[in-house]
Amino acid sequence: MQKIRVPFFDLRQQYQEQRLTLENTLREVLASCHFILGDRVEELERKIAELCGVDFAVGVASGSDALWLSLLALGVGPGDEVITTPYTFIATATAIPKVGARPVFVDIDSEGFSMDNHKIEGAISKKTRAVIPVHLFGLCAPMQELQRIAQKNRLLIIEDAAQSLGASFTSKKNPAGSMGEVGCLSFYPTKNLGAAGDGGMIVTDQASIAKRIKILRAHGASKKYFHEFLGWNSRLDEIQAAILLVKLKKFKKSIQARRRIAKQYQELLKYDPLKLPYEPKEFYHTYNQFVIRVRERDRLRRFLDKKGIGTEIYYPLPLHLQPCFSSLGYRPGDFPNAERAAQESLALPIYPEMTELQVQKVIQTIRVFYKRHL
Ligand SMILES: Cc1ncc(COP(=O)(O)O)c(C=O)c1O
């Protein structure tokens, strides 16, 4: 046990297991000499749409672009406000000023990591056009109440499902990405379905939105060299799509493996001061991250590090306190739950290829820490 190292994340074994298939598929793409928007991107779009339970999916260059292009396609722009959480990856919020709109943050709830639905109505103004809930770490945000609020106030919902492909709410009937106007996915390598580079996708049930995004991702042109809108180059390429199609075959199994590890952590790390991620009954958590909360976070992190166990902090500084958003005028203390989460959260290693010994090492080492320090 002493010598076993547990990196926070490790793709090497996954690569070794799929090496031949990945290399063959790459050779095929290279030989085809067709690299941009081809059959593989289309096949992936069909399969991801099916997985998300929606009619359309459009591959784009990244999850960040998926958010930005969604706002553009929905006509959100200068003078508009968009409500979102301050406790997420920066891309959720930077997409908003990128279309000329203003982010308005709403604190997360005190129990989990999702935006507190009770506080949303207090943040709605005449300018509010949209809300971006984030399905953080692989768990869907509570959407029913949010859908009610959005309907009542005529707000568009853009789901940030970058971390939550395959997650769902209410017994798998509502996959992440299918509960708003659009859902935004990321295929960044650390995501549960990760490319060998950047990639993203927008999923939607609305044909008109899918059509508009397809135009926007190709410089605003549906016919080559005739530009209806100001678009950009934001395409998922054939090489990434081919890699993702290979990995998609093992996707469900890989989520099951993550859930098995999470179950072990949940059962064997029940210590009073340690708050485990919760999975309400009707939710299906895909554990892109397993994030615990502990007051003595930094001490525990150092201890684990010394024992060869990698961890990560998602996220050390909430977005309302980031220098890039200083012009919005937020102050420390504005969102106490997000600020506390930033001080207490610690992501433990979780990936399908972790061995039983590695999982046990994480559990045993945390136990030793608490025996010594409490
Ligand atoms: C919650 C969230 N939103 C958006 C993104 C942006 O995705 P990408 O890195 O593919 O641009 C990420 C990725 O890290 C994310 O975790």
Tab-separated table of C-alpha atoms and ligand atoms in Angstrom:
chain	number	residue	atom	x	y	z
A	1	MET	CA	0.000	0.000	0.000
A	2	GLN	CA	2.834	2.364	0.958
A	3	LYS	CA	4.274	2.447	-2.533
A	4	ILE	CA	1.064	2.682	-4.522
A	5	ARG	CA	0.694	6.066	-6.117
A	6	VAL	CA	-2.680	7.470	-7.054
A	7	PRO	CA	-2.465	10.281	-9.582
A	8	PHE	CA	-5.444	12.601	-9.550
A	9	PHE	CA	-6.218	11.654	-13.133
A	10	ASP	CA	-4.518	9.256	-15.490
A	11	LEU	CA	-5.414	8.520	-19.098
A	12	ARG	CA	-2.524	6.181	-19.835
A	13	GLN	CA	-4.302	2.939	-19.058
A	14	GLN	CA	-7.376	3.943	-21.028
A	15	TYR	CA	-5.083	4.645	-23.967
A	16	GLN	CA	-3.324	1.300	-23.638
A	17	GLU	CA	-6.640	-0.560	-23.513
A	18	GLN	CA	-7.911	1.149	-26.673
A	19	ARG	CA	-4.602	1.718	-28.414
A	20	LEU	CA	-5.099	-0.513	-31.443
A	21	THR	CA	-8.633	0.678	-32.184
A	22	LEU	CA	-7.639	4.310	-31.717
A	23	GLU	CA	-4.613	3.968	-33.957
A	24	ASN	CA	-6.617	2.190	-36.654
A	25	THR	CA	-9.294	4.831	-36.610
A	26	LEU	CA	-6.712	7.607	-36.827
A	27	ARG	CA	-5.106	5.893	-39.807
A	28	GLU	CA	-8.498	5.701	-41.502
A	29	VAL	CA	-9.138	9.408	-41.036
A	30	LEU	CA	-5.672	10.294	-42.294
A	31	ALA	CA	-6.110	8.072	-45.333
A	32	SER	CA	-9.524	9.585	-46.078
A	33	CYS	CA	-7.919	13.047	-46.240
A	34	HIS	CA	-11.259	14.451	-45.101
A	35	PHE	CA	-10.711	16.375	-41.879
A	36	ILE	CA	-13.466	18.945	-41.439
A	37	LEU	CA	-17.194	18.219	-40.997
A	38	GLY	CA	-17.469	14.743	-42.455
A	39	ASP	CA	-19.256	11.453	-41.770
A	40	ARG	CA	-17.626	10.915	-38.392
A	41	VAL	CA	-18.772	14.247	-37.005
A	42	GLU	CA	-22.279	13.509	-38.280
A	43	GLU	CA	-22.284	10.024	-36.767
A	44	LEU	CA	-21.103	11.400	-33.441
A	45	GLU	CA	-23.765	14.111	-33.544
A	46	ARG	CA	-26.457	11.466	-34.109
A	47	LYS	CA	-25.185	9.275	-31.286
A	48	ILE	CA	-24.792	12.108	-28.789
A	49	ALA	CA	-28.269	13.421	-29.635
A	50	GLU	CA	-29.620	9.954	-28.906
A	51	LEU	CA	-27.678	9.691	-25.641
A	52	CYS	CA	-29.042	13.070	-24.551
A	53	GLY	CA	-32.585	12.214	-25.651
A	54	VAL	CA	-32.856	15.127	-28.081
A	55	ASP	CA	-33.376	15.487	-31.815
A	56	PHE	CA	-30.290	17.477	-32.790
A	57	ALA	CA	-26.625	17.824	-31.891
A	58	VAL	CA	-24.062	20.111	-33.445
A	59	GLY	CA	-20.346	19.546	-32.980
A	60	VAL	CA	-18.264	22.630	-32.214
A	61	ALA	CA	-14.667	23.382	-31.295
A	62	SER	CA	-15.035	23.306	-27.484
A	63	GLY	CA	-17.454	23.459	-24.578
A	64	SER	CA	-16.629	27.150	-24.229
A	65	ASP	CA	-17.672	27.746	-27.826
A	66	ALA	CA	-20.808	25.668	-27.265
A	67	LEU	CA	-21.883	28.135	-24.561
A	68	TRP	CA	-20.967	31.199	-26.583
A	69	LEU	CA	-22.605	29.985	-29.814
A	70	SER	CA	-25.738	28.975	-27.903
A	71	LEU	CA	-26.136	32.485	-26.515
A	72	LEU	CA	-25.525	33.928	-29.994
A	73	ALA	CA	-27.997	31.548	-31.615
A	74	LEU	CA	-30.643	32.414	-29.040
A	75	GLY	CA	-30.179	36.109	-29.742
A	76	VAL	CA	-28.821	37.051	-26.317
A	77	GLY	CA	-26.756	40.210	-26.669
A	78	PRO	CA	-25.948	43.744	-25.512
A	79	GLY	CA	-28.323	45.082	-22.872
A	80	ASP	CA	-29.337	41.585	-21.728
A	81	GLU	CA	-28.579	39.961	-18.396
A	82	VAL	CA	-27.902	36.282	-17.925
A	83	ILE	CA	-28.156	34.592	-14.532
A	84	THR	CA	-25.657	31.930	-13.592
A	85	THR	CA	-23.689	30.470	-10.714
A	86	PRO	CA	-20.425	31.890	-9.365
A	87	TYR	CA	-19.274	28.352	-8.555
A	88	THR	CA	-18.280	26.824	-11.862
A	89	PHE	CA	-15.518	26.805	-14.439
A	90	ILE	CA	-14.883	30.262	-15.845
A	91	ALA	CA	-16.187	29.432	-19.342
A	92	THR	CA	-19.793	29.300	-18.112
A	93	ALA	CA	-19.683	32.994	-17.320
A	94	THR	CA	-17.199	34.367	-19.858
A	95	ALA	CA	-19.511	33.294	-22.675
A	96	ILE	CA	-21.961	35.955	-21.450
A	97	PRO	CA	-19.876	39.136	-21.939
A	98	LYS	CA	-18.559	37.581	-25.145
A	99	VAL	CA	-22.018	38.217	-26.663
A	100	GLY	CA	-22.188	41.648	-25.015
A	101	ALA	CA	-24.529	40.617	-22.177
A	102	ARG	CA	-23.967	40.956	-18.416
A	103	PRO	CA	-23.522	38.019	-16.051
A	104	VAL	CA	-25.616	38.154	-12.868
A	105	PHE	CA	-24.515	35.666	-10.255
A	106	VAL	CA	-26.763	33.792	-7.828
A	107	ASP	CA	-25.258	31.931	-4.881
A	108	ILE	CA	-25.227	28.141	-4.695
A	109	ASP	CA	-27.284	26.360	-2.051
A	110	SER	CA	-25.721	25.402	1.258
A	111	GLU	CA	-25.983	21.641	0.694
A	112	GLY	CA	-24.654	20.962	-2.782
A	113	PHE	CA	-22.934	22.902	-5.530
A	114	SER	CA	-25.916	24.037	-7.631
A	115	MET	CA	-27.388	27.494	-7.931
A	116	ASP	CA	-29.984	28.091	-5.221
A	117	ASN	CA	-33.307	28.170	-7.060
A	118	HIS	CA	-34.886	30.105	-4.173
A	119	LYS	CA	-32.584	33.030	-4.855
A	120	ILE	CA	-33.044	33.209	-8.603
A	121	GLU	CA	-36.226	35.257	-8.695
A	122	GLY	CA	-34.570	37.932	-6.572
A	123	ALA	CA	-31.935	38.357	-9.298
A	124	ILE	CA	-34.349	38.675	-12.207
A	125	SER	CA	-34.696	42.139	-13.707
A	126	LYS	CA	-36.406	43.513	-16.783
A	127	LYS	CA	-33.191	42.831	-18.654
A	128	THR	CA	-32.877	39.158	-17.754
A	129	ARG	CA	-33.071	37.004	-20.882
A	130	ALA	CA	-31.570	33.700	-19.898
A	131	VAL	CA	-30.295	31.486	-17.125
A	132	ILE	CA	-27.367	29.070	-17.291
A	133	PRO	CA	-27.602	26.270	-14.717
A	134	VAL	CA	-24.489	24.114	-14.466
A	135	HIS	CA	-24.645	20.360	-13.947
A	136	LEU	CA	-21.469	20.378	-11.924
A	137	PHE	CA	-19.174	17.391	-11.347
A	138	GLY	CA	-21.611	14.994	-13.072
A	139	LEU	CA	-24.769	15.776	-11.104
A	140	CYS	CA	-27.736	17.558	-12.675
A	141	ALA	CA	-28.867	20.804	-11.100
A	142	PRO	CA	-32.424	20.614	-9.717
A	143	MET	CA	-34.218	21.588	-12.898
A	144	GLN	CA	-37.947	21.316	-12.161
A	145	GLU	CA	-38.112	24.457	-10.054
A	146	LEU	CA	-35.784	26.270	-12.435
A	147	GLN	CA	-37.960	25.344	-15.416
A	148	ARG	CA	-40.972	26.725	-13.554
A	149	ILE	CA	-39.180	29.992	-12.792
A	150	ALA	CA	-37.920	30.281	-16.371
A	151	GLN	CA	-41.370	29.690	-17.806
A	152	LYS	CA	-42.990	32.193	-15.463
A	153	ASN	CA	-40.410	34.876	-16.286
A	154	ARG	CA	-39.933	33.994	-19.963
A	155	LEU	CA	-36.284	33.112	-19.573
A	156	LEU	CA	-34.286	30.918	-21.894
A	157	ILE	CA	-32.437	28.001	-20.290
A	158	ILE	CA	-28.958	27.113	-21.503
A	159	GLU	CA	-27.699	24.053	-19.656
A	160	ASP	CA	-23.992	23.870	-19.044
A	161	ALA	CA	-23.652	20.098	-19.199
A	162	ALA	CA	-19.915	20.222	-19.956
A	163	GLN	CA	-19.172	17.902	-17.029
A	164	SER	CA	-22.308	15.803	-17.176
A	165	LEU	CA	-22.821	13.865	-20.378
A	166	GLY	CA	-24.929	10.830	-19.443
A	167	ALA	CA	-26.166	12.270	-16.148
A	168	SER	CA	-29.892	12.556	-15.663
A	169	PHE	CA	-32.667	13.765	-13.468
A	170	THR	CA	-35.864	11.912	-12.547
A	171	SER	CA	-34.985	8.326	-13.287
A	172	LYS	CA	-33.129	8.858	-16.546
A	173	LYS	CA	-36.119	10.486	-18.229
A	174	ASN	CA	-34.364	13.825	-18.347
A	175	PRO	CA	-30.782	13.509	-19.518
A	176	ALA	CA	-28.453	16.439	-18.891
A	177	GLY	CA	-28.721	18.782	-21.864
A	178	SER	CA	-32.340	17.952	-22.673
A	179	MET	CA	-34.054	20.208	-20.156
A	180	GLY	CA	-33.514	23.667	-21.595
A	181	GLU	CA	-33.467	25.334	-24.983
A	182	VAL	CA	-29.977	23.933	-25.477
A	183	GLY	CA	-27.407	21.852	-23.629
A	184	CYS	CA	-23.670	22.482	-23.949
A	185	LEU	CA	-21.155	19.649	-23.787
A	186	SER	CA	-17.380	19.561	-23.567
A	187	PHE	CA	-15.077	16.802	-24.768
A	188	TYR	CA	-12.027	18.237	-23.018
A	189	PRO	CA	-9.738	15.262	-22.245
A	190	THR	CA	-10.633	15.086	-18.523
A	191	LYS	CA	-14.348	14.887	-19.206
A	192	ASN	CA	-16.130	11.536	-18.975
A	193	LEU	CA	-16.088	11.409	-22.750
A	194	GLY	CA	-12.798	13.063	-23.583
A	195	ALA	CA	-11.184	13.792	-26.930
A	196	ALA	CA	-7.475	13.965	-27.698
A	197	GLY	CA	-7.704	17.732	-27.722
A	198	ASP	CA	-10.555	20.201	-27.573
A	199	GLY	CA	-14.115	19.550	-28.671
A	200	GLY	CA	-17.670	20.384	-27.756
A	201	MET	CA	-21.287	19.926	-28.792
A	202	ILE	CA	-24.627	21.647	-28.496
A	203	VAL	CA	-27.727	19.493	-28.093
A	204	THR	CA	-31.271	20.700	-28.624
A	205	ASP	CA	-34.772	19.640	-29.604
A	206	GLN	CA	-35.308	22.737	-31.685
A	207	ALA	CA	-34.511	22.399	-35.383
A	208	SER	CA	-34.247	26.166	-35.892
A	209	ILE	CA	-31.590	26.530	-33.174
A	210	ALA	CA	-29.576	23.576	-34.483
A	211	LYS	CA	-29.712	25.056	-37.967
A	212	ARG	CA	-28.563	28.457	-36.757
A	213	ILE	CA	-25.654	26.965	-34.794
A	214	LYS	CA	-24.553	24.989	-37.846
A	215	ILE	CA	-24.431	28.257	-39.745
A	216	LEU	CA	-22.677	30.135	-36.937
A	217	ARG	CA	-19.952	27.492	-36.574
A	218	ALA	CA	-19.103	27.948	-40.257
A	219	HIS	CA	-18.545	31.705	-40.348
A	220	GLY	CA	-22.254	32.448	-40.520
A	221	ALA	CA	-22.623	30.855	-43.944
A	222	SER	CA	-25.054	28.114	-44.935
A	223	LYS	CA	-23.814	28.445	-48.508
A	224	LYS	CA	-20.060	28.700	-48.923
A	225	TYR	CA	-18.835	32.303	-49.164
A	226	PHE	CA	-22.312	33.800	-48.558
A	227	HIS	CA	-22.510	34.983	-44.935
A	228	GLU	CA	-25.910	35.588	-43.333
A	229	PHE	CA	-24.616	36.243	-39.820
A	230	LEU	CA	-21.375	37.166	-38.144
A	231	GLY	CA	-20.167	33.694	-37.250
A	232	TRP	CA	-16.824	32.118	-36.542
A	233	ASN	CA	-14.803	29.012	-37.253
A	234	SER	CA	-15.859	26.612	-34.511
A	235	ARG	CA	-15.994	23.064	-35.779
A	236	LEU	CA	-15.354	19.690	-34.272
A	237	ASP	CA	-12.895	17.962	-36.566
A	238	GLU	CA	-13.013	14.454	-37.979
A	239	ILE	CA	-10.012	13.231	-36.003
A	240	GLN	CA	-11.597	14.190	-32.685
A	241	ALA	CA	-14.969	12.779	-33.755
A	242	ALA	CA	-13.325	9.485	-34.735
A	243	ILE	CA	-11.590	9.233	-31.350
A	244	LEU	CA	-14.805	10.094	-29.527
A	245	LEU	CA	-16.733	7.438	-31.477
A	246	VAL	CA	-14.256	4.809	-30.290
A	247	LYS	CA	-14.499	5.973	-26.676
A	248	LEU	CA	-18.281	6.273	-26.838
A	249	LYS	CA	-18.529	2.482	-27.153
A	250	LYS	CA	-17.182	2.139	-23.612
A	251	PHE	CA	-18.900	5.226	-22.235
A	252	LYS	CA	-21.701	3.568	-20.260
A	253	LYS	CA	-19.343	1.012	-18.731
A	254	SER	CA	-16.925	3.760	-17.774
A	255	ILE	CA	-19.688	5.635	-15.955
A	256	GLN	CA	-20.621	2.442	-14.115
A	257	ALA	CA	-16.986	2.075	-13.055
A	258	ARG	CA	-16.942	5.654	-11.762
A	259	ARG	CA	-20.157	4.989	-9.854
A	260	ARG	CA	-18.689	1.844	-8.297
A	261	ILE	CA	-15.688	3.808	-7.019
A	262	ALA	CA	-17.974	6.578	-5.773
A	263	LYS	CA	-20.028	3.991	-3.899
A	264	GLN	CA	-16.928	2.709	-2.132
A	265	TYR	CA	-15.915	6.251	-1.181
A	266	GLN	CA	-19.470	6.946	-0.010
A	267	GLU	CA	-19.616	3.825	2.146
A	268	LEU	CA	-16.135	3.904	3.599
A	269	LEU	CA	-15.524	7.602	4.162
A	270	LYS	CA	-18.342	8.354	6.538
A	271	TYR	CA	-16.702	10.756	8.948
A	272	ASP	CA	-18.591	13.526	10.664
A	273	PRO	CA	-16.433	16.429	9.567
A	274	LEU	CA	-16.232	15.145	6.017
A	275	LYS	CA	-19.134	16.013	3.758
A	276	LEU	CA	-19.600	13.570	0.912
A	277	PRO	CA	-21.230	14.456	-2.399
A	278	TYR	CA	-24.907	13.698	-2.257
A	279	GLU	CA	-26.951	12.040	-4.955
A	280	PRO	CA	-30.646	12.638	-4.456
A	281	LYS	CA	-32.770	9.592	-5.199
A	282	GLU	CA	-34.102	10.623	-8.556
A	283	PHE	CA	-30.712	11.737	-9.905
A	284	TYR	CA	-28.111	9.725	-11.796
A	285	HIS	CA	-24.667	11.082	-10.915
A	286	THR	CA	-21.886	10.366	-13.407
A	287	TYR	CA	-19.068	11.395	-11.061
A	288	ASN	CA	-16.888	13.322	-13.453
A	289	GLN	CA	-15.498	14.501	-10.145
A	290	PHE	CA	-15.919	13.185	-6.602
A	291	VAL	CA	-15.793	16.347	-4.519
A	292	ILE	CA	-15.813	16.185	-0.747
A	293	ARG	CA	-16.019	19.144	1.590
A	294	VAL	CA	-13.827	19.471	4.655
A	295	ARG	CA	-12.886	22.404	6.876
A	296	GLU	CA	-9.287	21.164	7.122
A	297	ARG	CA	-9.096	20.884	3.337
A	298	ASP	CA	-5.562	22.211	2.841
A	299	ARG	CA	-4.091	20.053	5.624
A	300	LEU	CA	-5.801	16.958	4.240
A	301	ARG	CA	-4.593	17.810	0.741
A	302	ARG	CA	-0.984	18.138	1.894
A	303	PHE	CA	-1.232	14.869	3.799
A	304	LEU	CA	-2.588	13.014	0.757
A	305	ASP	CA	0.049	14.567	-1.447
A	306	LYS	CA	2.818	13.319	0.844
A	307	LYS	CA	1.362	9.824	0.576
A	308	GLY	CA	1.386	9.946	-3.217
A	309	ILE	CA	-2.302	10.763	-3.749
A	310	GLY	CA	-3.217	13.552	-6.140
A	311	THR	CA	-6.201	15.812	-5.524
A	312	GLU	CA	-7.554	18.984	-7.099
A	313	ILE	CA	-9.480	22.023	-5.957
A	314	TYR	CA	-12.589	22.865	-7.961
A	315	TYR	CA	-12.728	25.869	-7.603
A	316	PRO	CA	-10.397	27.912	-5.398
A	317	LEU	CA	-11.876	31.339	-6.227
A	318	PRO	CA	-15.542	31.850	-7.054
A	319	LEU	CA	-16.231	33.753	-10.241
A	320	HIS	CA	-17.647	36.923	-8.639
A	321	LEU	CA	-14.224	37.457	-7.014
A	322	GLN	CA	-12.163	36.810	-10.137
A	323	PRO	CA	-10.237	39.904	-11.272
A	324	CYS	CA	-11.649	39.532	-14.800
A	325	PHE	CA	-15.133	40.223	-13.403
A	326	SER	CA	-14.160	43.084	-11.092
A	327	SER	CA	-16.131	45.550	-13.227
A	328	LEU	CA	-19.341	43.762	-12.178
A	329	GLY	CA	-18.846	45.223	-8.691
A	330	TYR	CA	-19.234	42.110	-6.561
A	331	ARG	CA	-17.508	41.938	-3.147
A	332	PRO	CA	-16.310	39.185	-0.789
A	333	GLY	CA	-19.293	38.070	1.265
A	334	ASP	CA	-21.813	38.519	-1.583
A	335	PHE	CA	-22.158	34.761	-2.105
A	336	PRO	CA	-21.189	33.070	1.175
A	337	ASN	CA	-22.066	29.528	0.107
A	338	ALA	CA	-19.886	29.694	-2.990
A	339	GLU	CA	-17.081	31.281	-0.986
A	340	ARG	CA	-17.268	28.550	1.669
A	341	ALA	CA	-17.330	25.833	-1.002
A	342	ALA	CA	-14.187	27.346	-2.517
A	343	GLN	CA	-12.429	26.960	0.831
A	344	GLU	CA	-13.693	23.477	1.637
A	345	SER	CA	-13.952	21.457	-1.536
A	346	LEU	CA	-11.462	18.794	-2.491
A	347	ALA	CA	-11.740	16.506	-5.506
A	348	LEU	CA	-10.488	12.957	-4.928
A	349	PRO	CA	-9.117	10.768	-7.718
A	350	ILE	CA	-11.886	9.056	-9.668
A	351	TYR	CA	-11.478	7.489	-13.088
A	352	PRO	CA	-12.660	4.149	-14.468
A	353	GLU	CA	-9.194	2.629	-14.667
A	354	MET	CA	-8.384	3.115	-10.963
A	355	THR	CA	-7.447	-0.208	-9.418
A	356	GLU	CA	-9.051	-1.592	-6.291
A	357	LEU	CA	-5.732	-1.070	-4.492
A	358	GLN	CA	-5.640	2.579	-5.499
A	359	VAL	CA	-9.199	3.144	-4.297
A	360	GLN	CA	-8.380	1.425	-1.014
A	361	LYS	CA	-5.244	3.496	-0.627
A	362	VAL	CA	-7.252	6.744	-0.919
A	363	ILE	CA	-9.777	5.483	1.639
A	364	GLN	CA	-7.182	4.153	4.094
A	365	THR	CA	-5.058	7.294	3.880
A	366	ILE	CA	-8.014	9.560	4.617
A	367	ARG	CA	-8.886	7.315	7.559
A	368	VAL	CA	-5.357	7.604	8.912
A	369	PHE	CA	-5.551	11.395	8.551
A	370	TYR	CA	-8.706	11.552	10.623
A	371	LYS	CA	-7.369	9.168	13.261
A	372	ARG	CA	-4.342	11.406	13.706
A	373	HIS	CA	-5.949	14.782	13.450
A	374	LEU	CA	-9.253	14.485	15.239
B	1	LIG	C1	-18.649	23.556	-16.261
B	1	LIG	C2	-17.838	23.785	-17.507
B	1	LIG	N1	-18.300	24.621	-18.443
B	1	LIG	C3	-17.637	24.837	-19.575
B	1	LIG	C4	-16.436	24.228	-19.832
B	1	LIG	C5	-15.677	24.573	-21.077
B	1	LIG	O1	-15.388	23.472	-21.866
B	1	LIG	P1	-14.079	23.457	-22.796
B	1	LIG	O2	-12.898	23.266	-21.917
B	1	LIG	O3	-14.324	22.289	-23.706
B	1	LIG	O4	-14.038	24.728	-23.525
B	1	LIG	C6	-15.917	23.321	-18.909
B	1	LIG	C7	-14.657	22.616	-19.170
B	1	LIG	O5	-13.741	22.557	-18.467
B	1	LIG	C8	-16.623	23.110	-17.706
B	1	LIG	O6	-16.154	22.280	-16.766
